[in-house]
Short mmCIF file of C-alpha atoms and ligand atoms in Angstrom, two decimals:
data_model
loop_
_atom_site.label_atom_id
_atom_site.label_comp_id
_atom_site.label_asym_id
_atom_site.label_seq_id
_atom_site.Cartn_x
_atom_site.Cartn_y
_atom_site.Cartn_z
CA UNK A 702 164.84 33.87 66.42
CA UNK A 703 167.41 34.98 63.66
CA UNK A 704 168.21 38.81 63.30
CA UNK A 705 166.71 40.22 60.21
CA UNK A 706 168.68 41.43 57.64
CA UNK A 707 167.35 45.12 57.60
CA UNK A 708 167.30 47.47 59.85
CA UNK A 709 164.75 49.12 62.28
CA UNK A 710 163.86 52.51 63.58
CA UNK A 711 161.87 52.30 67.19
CA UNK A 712 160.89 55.52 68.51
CA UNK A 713 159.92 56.55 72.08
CA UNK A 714 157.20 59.48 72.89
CA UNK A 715 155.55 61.20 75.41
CA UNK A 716 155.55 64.33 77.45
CA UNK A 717 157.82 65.28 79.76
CA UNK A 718 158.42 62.04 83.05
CA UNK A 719 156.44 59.55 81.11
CA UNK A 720 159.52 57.25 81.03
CA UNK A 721 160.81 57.32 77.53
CA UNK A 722 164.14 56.59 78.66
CA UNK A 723 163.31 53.83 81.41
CA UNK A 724 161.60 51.93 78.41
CA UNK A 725 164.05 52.58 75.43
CA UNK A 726 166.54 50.22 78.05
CA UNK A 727 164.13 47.88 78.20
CA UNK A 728 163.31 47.62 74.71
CA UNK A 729 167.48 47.54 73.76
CA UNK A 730 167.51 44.70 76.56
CA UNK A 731 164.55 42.66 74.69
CA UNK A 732 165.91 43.20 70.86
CA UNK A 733 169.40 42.35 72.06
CA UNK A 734 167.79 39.08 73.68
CA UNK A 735 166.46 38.07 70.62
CA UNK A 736 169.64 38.70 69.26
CA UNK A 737 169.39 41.88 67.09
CA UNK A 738 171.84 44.47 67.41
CA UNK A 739 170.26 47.59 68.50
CA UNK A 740 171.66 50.58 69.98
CA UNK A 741 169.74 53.25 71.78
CA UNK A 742 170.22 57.15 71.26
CA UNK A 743 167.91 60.07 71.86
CA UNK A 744 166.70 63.71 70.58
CA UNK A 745 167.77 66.26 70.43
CA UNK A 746 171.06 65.25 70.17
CA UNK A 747 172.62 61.54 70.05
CA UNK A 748 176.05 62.19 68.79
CA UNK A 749 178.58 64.95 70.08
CA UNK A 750 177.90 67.95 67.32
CA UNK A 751 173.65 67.25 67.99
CA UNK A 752 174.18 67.21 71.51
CA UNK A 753 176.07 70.59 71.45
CA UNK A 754 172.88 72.17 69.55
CA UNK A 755 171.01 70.08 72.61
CA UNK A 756 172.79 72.24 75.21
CA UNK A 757 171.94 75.33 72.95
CA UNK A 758 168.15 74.38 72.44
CA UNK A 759 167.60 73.27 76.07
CA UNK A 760 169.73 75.94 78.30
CA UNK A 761 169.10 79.22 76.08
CA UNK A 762 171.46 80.76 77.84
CA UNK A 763 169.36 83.69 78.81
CA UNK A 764 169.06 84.90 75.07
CA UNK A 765 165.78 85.30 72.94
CA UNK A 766 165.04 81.85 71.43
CA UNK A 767 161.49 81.66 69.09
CA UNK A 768 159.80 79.23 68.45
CA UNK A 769 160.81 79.31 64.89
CA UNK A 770 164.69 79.50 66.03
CA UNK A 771 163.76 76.43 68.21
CA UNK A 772 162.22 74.49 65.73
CA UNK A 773 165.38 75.26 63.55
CA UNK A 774 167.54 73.69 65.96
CA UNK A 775 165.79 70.70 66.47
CA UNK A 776 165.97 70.14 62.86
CA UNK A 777 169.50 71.05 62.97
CA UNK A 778 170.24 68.54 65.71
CA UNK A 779 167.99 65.83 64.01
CA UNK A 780 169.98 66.10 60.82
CA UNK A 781 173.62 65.35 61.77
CA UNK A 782 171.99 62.68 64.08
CA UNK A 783 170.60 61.55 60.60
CA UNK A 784 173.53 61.71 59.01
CA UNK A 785 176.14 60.65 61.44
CA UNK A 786 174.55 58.14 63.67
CA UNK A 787 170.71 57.13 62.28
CA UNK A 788 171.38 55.99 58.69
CA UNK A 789 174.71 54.44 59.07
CA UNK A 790 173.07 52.17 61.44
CA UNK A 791 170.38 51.47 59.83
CA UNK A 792 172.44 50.51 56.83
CA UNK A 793 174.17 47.79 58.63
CA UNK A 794 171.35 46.27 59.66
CA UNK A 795 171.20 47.72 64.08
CA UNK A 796 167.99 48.51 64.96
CA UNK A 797 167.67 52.13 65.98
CA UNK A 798 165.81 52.81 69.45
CA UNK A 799 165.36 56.52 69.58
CA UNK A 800 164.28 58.53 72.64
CA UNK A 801 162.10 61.44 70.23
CA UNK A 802 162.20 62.22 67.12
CA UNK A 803 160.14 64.06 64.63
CA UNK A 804 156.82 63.60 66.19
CA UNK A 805 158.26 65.69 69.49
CA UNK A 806 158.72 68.68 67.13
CA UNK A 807 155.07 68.04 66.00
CA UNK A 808 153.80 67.74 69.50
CA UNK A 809 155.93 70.54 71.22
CA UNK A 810 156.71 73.53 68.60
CA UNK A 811 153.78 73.15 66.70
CA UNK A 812 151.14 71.99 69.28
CA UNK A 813 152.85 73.37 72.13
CA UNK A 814 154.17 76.75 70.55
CA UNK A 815 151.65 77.37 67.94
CA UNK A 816 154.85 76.78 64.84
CA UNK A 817 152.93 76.16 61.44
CA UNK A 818 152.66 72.40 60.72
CA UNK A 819 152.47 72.79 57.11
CA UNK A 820 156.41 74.07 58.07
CA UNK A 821 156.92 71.45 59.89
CA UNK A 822 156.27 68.62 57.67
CA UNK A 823 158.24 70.99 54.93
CA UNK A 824 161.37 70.40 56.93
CA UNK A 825 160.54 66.71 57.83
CA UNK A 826 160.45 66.49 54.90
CA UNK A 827 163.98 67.98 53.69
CA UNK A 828 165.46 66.46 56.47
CA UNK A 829 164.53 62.79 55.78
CA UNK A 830 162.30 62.61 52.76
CA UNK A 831 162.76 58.61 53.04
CA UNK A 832 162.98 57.70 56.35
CA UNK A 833 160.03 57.51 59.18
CA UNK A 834 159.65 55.15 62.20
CA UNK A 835 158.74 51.29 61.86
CA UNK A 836 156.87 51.54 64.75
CA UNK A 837 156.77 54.80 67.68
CA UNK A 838 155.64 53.86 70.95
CA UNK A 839 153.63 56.73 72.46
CA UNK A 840 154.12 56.67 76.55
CA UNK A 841 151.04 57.78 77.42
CA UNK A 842 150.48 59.17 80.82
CA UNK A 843 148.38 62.26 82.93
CA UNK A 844 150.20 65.30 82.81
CA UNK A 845 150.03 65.64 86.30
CA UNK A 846 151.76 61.97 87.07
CA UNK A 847 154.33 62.82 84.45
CA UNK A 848 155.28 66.21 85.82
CA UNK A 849 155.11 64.73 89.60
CA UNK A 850 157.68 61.82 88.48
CA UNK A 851 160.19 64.47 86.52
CA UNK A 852 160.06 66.42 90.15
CA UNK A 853 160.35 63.81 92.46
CA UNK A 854 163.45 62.76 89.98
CA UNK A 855 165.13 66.19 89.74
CA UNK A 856 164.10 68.22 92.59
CA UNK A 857 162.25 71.67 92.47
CA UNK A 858 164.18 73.58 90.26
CA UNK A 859 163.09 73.43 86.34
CA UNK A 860 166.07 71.60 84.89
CA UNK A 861 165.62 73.18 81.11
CA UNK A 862 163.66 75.53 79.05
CA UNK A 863 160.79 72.74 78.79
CA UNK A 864 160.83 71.56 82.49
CA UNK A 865 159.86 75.32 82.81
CA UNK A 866 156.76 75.42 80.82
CA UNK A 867 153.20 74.61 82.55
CA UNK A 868 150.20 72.05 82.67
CA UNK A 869 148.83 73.50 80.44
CA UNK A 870 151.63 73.41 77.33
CA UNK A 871 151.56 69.89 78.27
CA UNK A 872 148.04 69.37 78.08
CA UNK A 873 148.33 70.56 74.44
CA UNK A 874 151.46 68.16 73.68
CA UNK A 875 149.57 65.35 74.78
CA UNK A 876 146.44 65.71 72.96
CA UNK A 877 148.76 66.60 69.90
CA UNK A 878 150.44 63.21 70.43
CA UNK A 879 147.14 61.40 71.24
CA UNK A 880 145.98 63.31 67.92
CA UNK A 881 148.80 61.77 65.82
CA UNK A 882 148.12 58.40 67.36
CA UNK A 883 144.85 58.50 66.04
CA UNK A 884 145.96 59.54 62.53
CA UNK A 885 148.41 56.61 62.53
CA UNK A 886 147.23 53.72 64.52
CA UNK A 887 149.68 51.57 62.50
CA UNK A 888 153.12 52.99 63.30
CA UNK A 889 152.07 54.56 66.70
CA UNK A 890 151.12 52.57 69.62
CA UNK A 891 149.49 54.12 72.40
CA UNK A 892 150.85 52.88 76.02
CA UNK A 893 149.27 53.14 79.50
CA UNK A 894 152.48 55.07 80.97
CA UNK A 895 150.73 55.20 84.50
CA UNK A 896 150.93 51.87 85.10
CA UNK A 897 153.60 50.06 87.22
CA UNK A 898 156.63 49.42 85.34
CA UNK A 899 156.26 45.95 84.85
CA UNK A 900 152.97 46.38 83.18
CA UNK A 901 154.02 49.25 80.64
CA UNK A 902 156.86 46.48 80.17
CA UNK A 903 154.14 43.94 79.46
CA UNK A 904 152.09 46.61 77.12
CA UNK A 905 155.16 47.19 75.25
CA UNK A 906 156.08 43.66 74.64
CA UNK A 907 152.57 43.49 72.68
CA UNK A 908 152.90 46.42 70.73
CA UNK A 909 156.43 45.90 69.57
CA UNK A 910 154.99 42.52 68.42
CA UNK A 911 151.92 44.10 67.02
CA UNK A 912 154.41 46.45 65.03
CA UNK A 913 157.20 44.95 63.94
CA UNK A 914 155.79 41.15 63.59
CA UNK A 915 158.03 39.94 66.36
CA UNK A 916 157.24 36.30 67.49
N1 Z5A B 1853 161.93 68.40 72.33
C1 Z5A B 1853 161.19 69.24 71.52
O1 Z5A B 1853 160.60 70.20 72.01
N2 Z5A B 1853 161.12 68.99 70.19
C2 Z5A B 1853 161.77 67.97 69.60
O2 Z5A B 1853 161.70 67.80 68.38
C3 Z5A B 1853 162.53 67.09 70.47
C4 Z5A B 1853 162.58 67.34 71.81
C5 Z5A B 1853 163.26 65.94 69.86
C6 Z5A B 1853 164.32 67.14 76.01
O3 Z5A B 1853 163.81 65.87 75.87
C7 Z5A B 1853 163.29 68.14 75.64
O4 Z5A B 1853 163.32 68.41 74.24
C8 Z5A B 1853 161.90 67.67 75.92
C9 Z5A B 1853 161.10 67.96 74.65
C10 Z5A B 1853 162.02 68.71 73.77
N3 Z5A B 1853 161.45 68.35 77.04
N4 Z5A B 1853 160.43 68.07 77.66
N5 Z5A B 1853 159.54 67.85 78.21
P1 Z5A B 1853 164.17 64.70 76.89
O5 Z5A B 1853 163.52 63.52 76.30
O6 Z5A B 1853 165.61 64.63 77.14
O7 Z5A B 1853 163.48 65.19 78.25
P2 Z5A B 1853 162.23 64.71 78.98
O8 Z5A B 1853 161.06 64.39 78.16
O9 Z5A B 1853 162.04 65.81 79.94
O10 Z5A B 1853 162.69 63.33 79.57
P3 Z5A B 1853 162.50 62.88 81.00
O11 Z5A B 1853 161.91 63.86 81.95
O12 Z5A B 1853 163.82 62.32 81.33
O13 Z5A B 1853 161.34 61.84 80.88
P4 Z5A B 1853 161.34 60.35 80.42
O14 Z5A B 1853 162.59 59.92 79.73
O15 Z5A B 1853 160.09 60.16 79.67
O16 Z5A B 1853 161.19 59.56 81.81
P5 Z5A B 1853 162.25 58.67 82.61
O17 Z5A B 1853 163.49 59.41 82.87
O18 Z5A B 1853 162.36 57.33 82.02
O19 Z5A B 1853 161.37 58.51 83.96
C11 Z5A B 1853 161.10 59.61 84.77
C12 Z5A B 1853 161.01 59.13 86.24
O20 Z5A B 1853 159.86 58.32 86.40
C13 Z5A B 1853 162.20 58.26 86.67
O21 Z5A B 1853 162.50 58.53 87.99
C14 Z5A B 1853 161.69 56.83 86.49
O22 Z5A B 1853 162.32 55.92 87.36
C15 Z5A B 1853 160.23 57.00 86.83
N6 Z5A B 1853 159.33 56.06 86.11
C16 Z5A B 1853 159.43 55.67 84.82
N7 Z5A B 1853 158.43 54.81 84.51
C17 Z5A B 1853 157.67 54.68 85.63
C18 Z5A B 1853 156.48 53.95 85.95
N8 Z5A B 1853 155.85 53.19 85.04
N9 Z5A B 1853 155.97 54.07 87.19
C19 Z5A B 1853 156.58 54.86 88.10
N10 Z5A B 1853 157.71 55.56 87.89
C20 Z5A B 1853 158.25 55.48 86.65
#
């Protein structure tokens, strides 16, 4: 199969241990088979300055930090990742596999810490009037299986602000992200994250195909 000419954004979703990162490999691995350049970068952060307001947004650092000031940062982050690392890609043609992006804000400050959505898309919407996802693949998992994978991964001790929060906060990011899904059945594509690997490998296979009209 020959590379299209045009760029692609892919992004990854899901709460917290659904195995965003495990699949965004995979899916680099399977565009870079086909031989598309793709590189792979996450949120919040992605290049050095957006990974510095990363550190900020996930540590704290024991100061007060709203969720308005939180949803500020993201934002922040999101738009020198834009700017520096997103667009230029896109504009040569890589295909962009991103580990979050806007739809996390919409799941965790505004589902997750009651932030107004109409604000939300306001800033989406300053941010990167133009651009949104070719196709986001939701990991879609129990909150329970999720948060028992992130523990069995890091240990006890909550590694960052989120890692932190309870069942409950996650309860509402998932149904916020199911909730999207539904709104969107296009670009989002809803995948059974509690199956073995090699099945969510198989799942997202189809619904890269489904979205993007791979062969
Ligand atoms: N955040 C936000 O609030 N608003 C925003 O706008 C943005 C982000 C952009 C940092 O994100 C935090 O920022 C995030 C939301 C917030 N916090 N939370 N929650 P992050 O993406 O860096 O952090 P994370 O979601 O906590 O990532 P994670 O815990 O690393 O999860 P993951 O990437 O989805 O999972 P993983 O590392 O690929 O896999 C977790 C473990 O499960 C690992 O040991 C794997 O080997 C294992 N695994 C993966 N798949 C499977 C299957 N299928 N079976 C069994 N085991 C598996």
């Amino acid at each position: 199969m020959t590379a299209p000419s045009a760029g692609r954004f892919i992004t990854l979703e899901g709460i917290e241990g659904a195995g965003k990162s495990t699949v965004a490999h995979h899916v680099a691995k399977r565009l870079t088979a086909r031989g598309i350049r793709a590189c792979m970068t996450r949120e919040p952060g992605g290049t050095p300055l957006a990974e510095r307001v990363r550190a900020i947004v996930l540590e704290g650092g024991g100061e007060l930090l709203t969720p308005v000031t939180e949803t500020l940062l993201m934002f922040a982050a999101r738009s020198i990742h834009l700017d520096n690392l997103i667009r230029p890609a896109l504009a040569r043609g890589e295909w962009v596999v991103c580990d979050r992006f806007t739809d996390a804000t919409r799941a965790y400050q505004a589902a997750g810490r009651g932030v107004s959505r109409a604000w939300i898309e306001e800033l989406a919407q300053a941010v990167h009037p133009q651009l949104r996802p070719d196709c986001t693949l939701l990991l879609d998992l129990p909150v329970a299986t999720g948060l028992a994978r992130s523990k069995k991964r890091a240990g006890n001790a909550p590694d960052d602000r989120f890692e932190a929060e309870s069942a409950q906060f996650f309860e509402r990011v998932r149904a916020a992200y199911l909730d999207l899904a539904r709104r969107e059945p296009q670009r989002i594509q809803v995948i059974d994250a509690a199956q073995p690997l090699a099945q969510v490998e198989l799942q997202i296979e189809t619904a890269l195909a489904a979205c993007l009209d791979l062969k």
